[in-house]
PDB file of C-alpha atoms in Angstrom:
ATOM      1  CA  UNK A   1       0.852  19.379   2.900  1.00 73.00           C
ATOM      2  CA  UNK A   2       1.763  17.519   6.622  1.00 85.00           C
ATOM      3  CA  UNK A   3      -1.413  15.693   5.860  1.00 84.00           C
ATOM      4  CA  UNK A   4      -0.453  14.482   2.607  1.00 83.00           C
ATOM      5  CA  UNK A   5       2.699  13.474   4.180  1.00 85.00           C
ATOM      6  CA  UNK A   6       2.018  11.190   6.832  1.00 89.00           C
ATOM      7  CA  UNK A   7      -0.365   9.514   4.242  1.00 86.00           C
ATOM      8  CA  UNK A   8       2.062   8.932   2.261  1.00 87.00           C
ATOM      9  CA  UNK A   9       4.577   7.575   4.958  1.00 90.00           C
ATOM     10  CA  UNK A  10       1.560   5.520   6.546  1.00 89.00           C
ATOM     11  CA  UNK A  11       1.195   4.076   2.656  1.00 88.00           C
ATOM     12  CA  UNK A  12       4.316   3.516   2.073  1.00 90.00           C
ATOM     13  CA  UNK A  13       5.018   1.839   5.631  1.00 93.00           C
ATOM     14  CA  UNK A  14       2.030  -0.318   5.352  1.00 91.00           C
ATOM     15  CA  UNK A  15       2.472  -1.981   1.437  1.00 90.00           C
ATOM     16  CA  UNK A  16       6.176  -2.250   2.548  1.00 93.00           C
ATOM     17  CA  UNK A  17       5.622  -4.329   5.652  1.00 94.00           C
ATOM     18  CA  UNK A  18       2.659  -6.393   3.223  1.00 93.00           C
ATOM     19  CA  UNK A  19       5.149  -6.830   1.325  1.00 94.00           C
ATOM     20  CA  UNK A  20       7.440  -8.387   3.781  1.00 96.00           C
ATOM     21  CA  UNK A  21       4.864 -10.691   5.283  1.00 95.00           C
ATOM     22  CA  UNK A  22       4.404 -11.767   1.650  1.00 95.00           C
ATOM     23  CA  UNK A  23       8.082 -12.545   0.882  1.00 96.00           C
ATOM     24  CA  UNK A  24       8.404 -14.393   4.492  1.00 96.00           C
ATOM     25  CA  UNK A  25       5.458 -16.945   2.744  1.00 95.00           C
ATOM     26  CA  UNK A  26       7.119 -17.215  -0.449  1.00 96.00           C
ATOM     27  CA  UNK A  27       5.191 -14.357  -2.348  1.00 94.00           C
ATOM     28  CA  UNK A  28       7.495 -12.062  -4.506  1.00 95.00           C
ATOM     29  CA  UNK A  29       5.968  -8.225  -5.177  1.00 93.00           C
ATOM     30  CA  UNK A  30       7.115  -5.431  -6.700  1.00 92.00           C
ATOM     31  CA  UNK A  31       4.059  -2.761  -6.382  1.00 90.00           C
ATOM     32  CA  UNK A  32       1.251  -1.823  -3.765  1.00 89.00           C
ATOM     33  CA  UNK A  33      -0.978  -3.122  -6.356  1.00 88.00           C
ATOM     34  CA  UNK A  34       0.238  -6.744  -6.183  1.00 91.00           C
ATOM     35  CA  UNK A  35       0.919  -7.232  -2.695  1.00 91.00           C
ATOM     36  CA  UNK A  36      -2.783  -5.975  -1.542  1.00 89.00           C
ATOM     37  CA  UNK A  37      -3.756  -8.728  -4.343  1.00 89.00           C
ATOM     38  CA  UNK A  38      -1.994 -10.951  -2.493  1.00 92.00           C
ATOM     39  CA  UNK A  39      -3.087  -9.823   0.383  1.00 91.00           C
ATOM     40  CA  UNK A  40      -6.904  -9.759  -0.004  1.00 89.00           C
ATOM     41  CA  UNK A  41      -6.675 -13.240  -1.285  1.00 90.00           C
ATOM     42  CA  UNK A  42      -4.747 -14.642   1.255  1.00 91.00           C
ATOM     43  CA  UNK A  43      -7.997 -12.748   3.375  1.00 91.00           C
ATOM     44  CA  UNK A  44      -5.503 -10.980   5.282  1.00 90.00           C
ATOM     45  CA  UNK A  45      -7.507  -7.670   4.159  1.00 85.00           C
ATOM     46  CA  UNK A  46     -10.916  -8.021   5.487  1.00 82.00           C
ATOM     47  CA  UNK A  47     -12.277  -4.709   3.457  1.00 79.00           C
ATOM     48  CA  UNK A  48     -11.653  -4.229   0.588  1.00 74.00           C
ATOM     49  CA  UNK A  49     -13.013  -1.173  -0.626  1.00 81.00           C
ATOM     50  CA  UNK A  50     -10.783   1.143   2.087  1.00 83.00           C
ATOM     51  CA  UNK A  51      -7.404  -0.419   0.697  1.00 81.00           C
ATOM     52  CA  UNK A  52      -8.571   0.237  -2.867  1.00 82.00           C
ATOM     53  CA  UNK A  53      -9.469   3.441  -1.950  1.00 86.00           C
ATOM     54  CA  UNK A  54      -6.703   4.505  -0.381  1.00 85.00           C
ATOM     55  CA  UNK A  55      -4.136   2.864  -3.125  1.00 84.00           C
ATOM     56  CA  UNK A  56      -6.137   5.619  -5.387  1.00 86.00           C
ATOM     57  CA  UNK A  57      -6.026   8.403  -2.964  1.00 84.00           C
ATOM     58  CA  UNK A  58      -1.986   7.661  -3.259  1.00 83.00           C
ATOM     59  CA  UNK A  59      -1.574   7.132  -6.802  1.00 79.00           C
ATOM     60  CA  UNK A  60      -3.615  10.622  -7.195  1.00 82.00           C
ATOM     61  CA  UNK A  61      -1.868  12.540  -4.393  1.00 69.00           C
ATOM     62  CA  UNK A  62       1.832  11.550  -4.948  1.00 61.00           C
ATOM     63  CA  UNK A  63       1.402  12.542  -8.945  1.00 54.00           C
ATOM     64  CA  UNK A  64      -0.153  15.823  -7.702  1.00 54.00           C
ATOM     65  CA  UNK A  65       2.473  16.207  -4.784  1.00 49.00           C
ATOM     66  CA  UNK A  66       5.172  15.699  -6.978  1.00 51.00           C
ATOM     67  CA  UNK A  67       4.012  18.255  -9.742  1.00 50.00           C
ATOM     68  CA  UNK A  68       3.768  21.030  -6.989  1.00 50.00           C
ATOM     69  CA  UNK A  69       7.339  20.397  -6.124  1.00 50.00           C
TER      70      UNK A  69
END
Protein backbone atom coordinates (compact mmCIF):
# COMPACT_ATOMS: atom_id res chain seq x y z
CA UNK A 1 0.00 0.00 0.00
CA UNK A 2 3.18 2.73 0.78
CA UNK A 3 4.17 1.70 -2.68
CA UNK A 4 1.05 2.51 -4.29
CA UNK A 5 1.21 5.69 -2.47
CA UNK A 6 4.21 7.41 -3.36
CA UNK A 7 3.21 6.43 -7.00
CA UNK A 8 0.48 8.05 -6.78
CA UNK A 9 1.97 11.29 -5.12
CA UNK A 10 5.01 11.04 -7.68
CA UNK A 11 1.94 10.98 -10.50
CA UNK A 12 0.14 13.35 -9.27
CA UNK A 13 3.23 15.77 -8.55
CA UNK A 14 4.62 15.22 -11.93
CA UNK A 15 1.21 15.85 -14.43
CA UNK A 16 0.61 18.78 -11.97
CA UNK A 17 3.92 20.54 -12.46
CA UNK A 18 3.37 19.47 -16.64
CA UNK A 19 0.67 21.06 -16.25
CA UNK A 20 2.07 24.23 -14.96
CA UNK A 21 4.88 24.44 -17.47
CA UNK A 22 2.02 24.10 -19.98
CA UNK A 23 -0.15 26.97 -18.65
CA UNK A 24 3.18 29.27 -18.26
CA UNK A 25 3.31 28.70 -22.49
CA UNK A 26 -0.21 29.33 -23.00
CA UNK A 27 -1.47 25.61 -22.95
CA UNK A 28 -4.74 25.08 -20.88
CA UNK A 29 -5.24 21.20 -19.40
CA UNK A 30 -7.52 19.68 -17.41
CA UNK A 31 -6.30 15.80 -17.25
CA UNK A 32 -2.89 13.80 -17.19
CA UNK A 33 -4.01 12.65 -20.47
CA UNK A 34 -3.85 16.07 -22.19
CA UNK A 35 -0.98 17.62 -20.69
CA UNK A 36 1.48 14.48 -21.54
CA UNK A 37 -0.17 15.16 -25.17
CA UNK A 38 1.04 18.32 -24.91
CA UNK A 39 3.89 17.40 -23.59
CA UNK A 40 5.21 14.69 -25.97
CA UNK A 41 4.50 17.03 -28.77
CA UNK A 42 6.12 19.87 -27.56
CA UNK A 43 9.14 16.79 -27.30
CA UNK A 44 9.47 17.64 -23.81
CA UNK A 45 8.85 13.71 -23.17
CA UNK A 46 11.58 11.94 -24.89
CA UNK A 47 9.88 8.24 -24.24
CA UNK A 48 6.99 7.71 -24.71
CA UNK A 49 6.05 4.38 -23.90
CA UNK A 50 7.13 4.83 -19.86
CA UNK A 51 4.65 7.92 -19.51
CA UNK A 52 1.90 5.90 -21.21
CA UNK A 53 2.63 3.23 -19.15
CA UNK A 54 2.64 4.69 -16.13
CA UNK A 55 -0.67 6.99 -16.87
CA UNK A 56 -2.21 3.21 -17.08
CA UNK A 57 -0.53 1.84 -14.09
CA UNK A 58 -2.45 5.03 -12.33
CA UNK A 59 -5.69 4.92 -13.91
CA UNK A 60 -5.67 1.00 -12.86
CA UNK A 61 -4.24 1.42 -9.35
CA UNK A 62 -6.20 4.50 -8.07
CA UNK A 63 -9.71 2.66 -9.28
CA UNK A 64 -8.42 -0.44 -7.42
CA UNK A 65 -7.04 1.69 -4.39
CA UNK A 66 -10.09 3.40 -4.05
CA UNK A 67 -12.42 0.22 -4.10
CA UNK A 68 -10.29 -1.31 -1.19
CA UNK A 69 -10.99 1.73 0.84
Amino acid sequence: DATIYRFKQAFEYFWRRTQRCLRYHGVQTSSPQEAFRFAKNREWLTDEGIWDRMLRDFNSNVCSFDADS
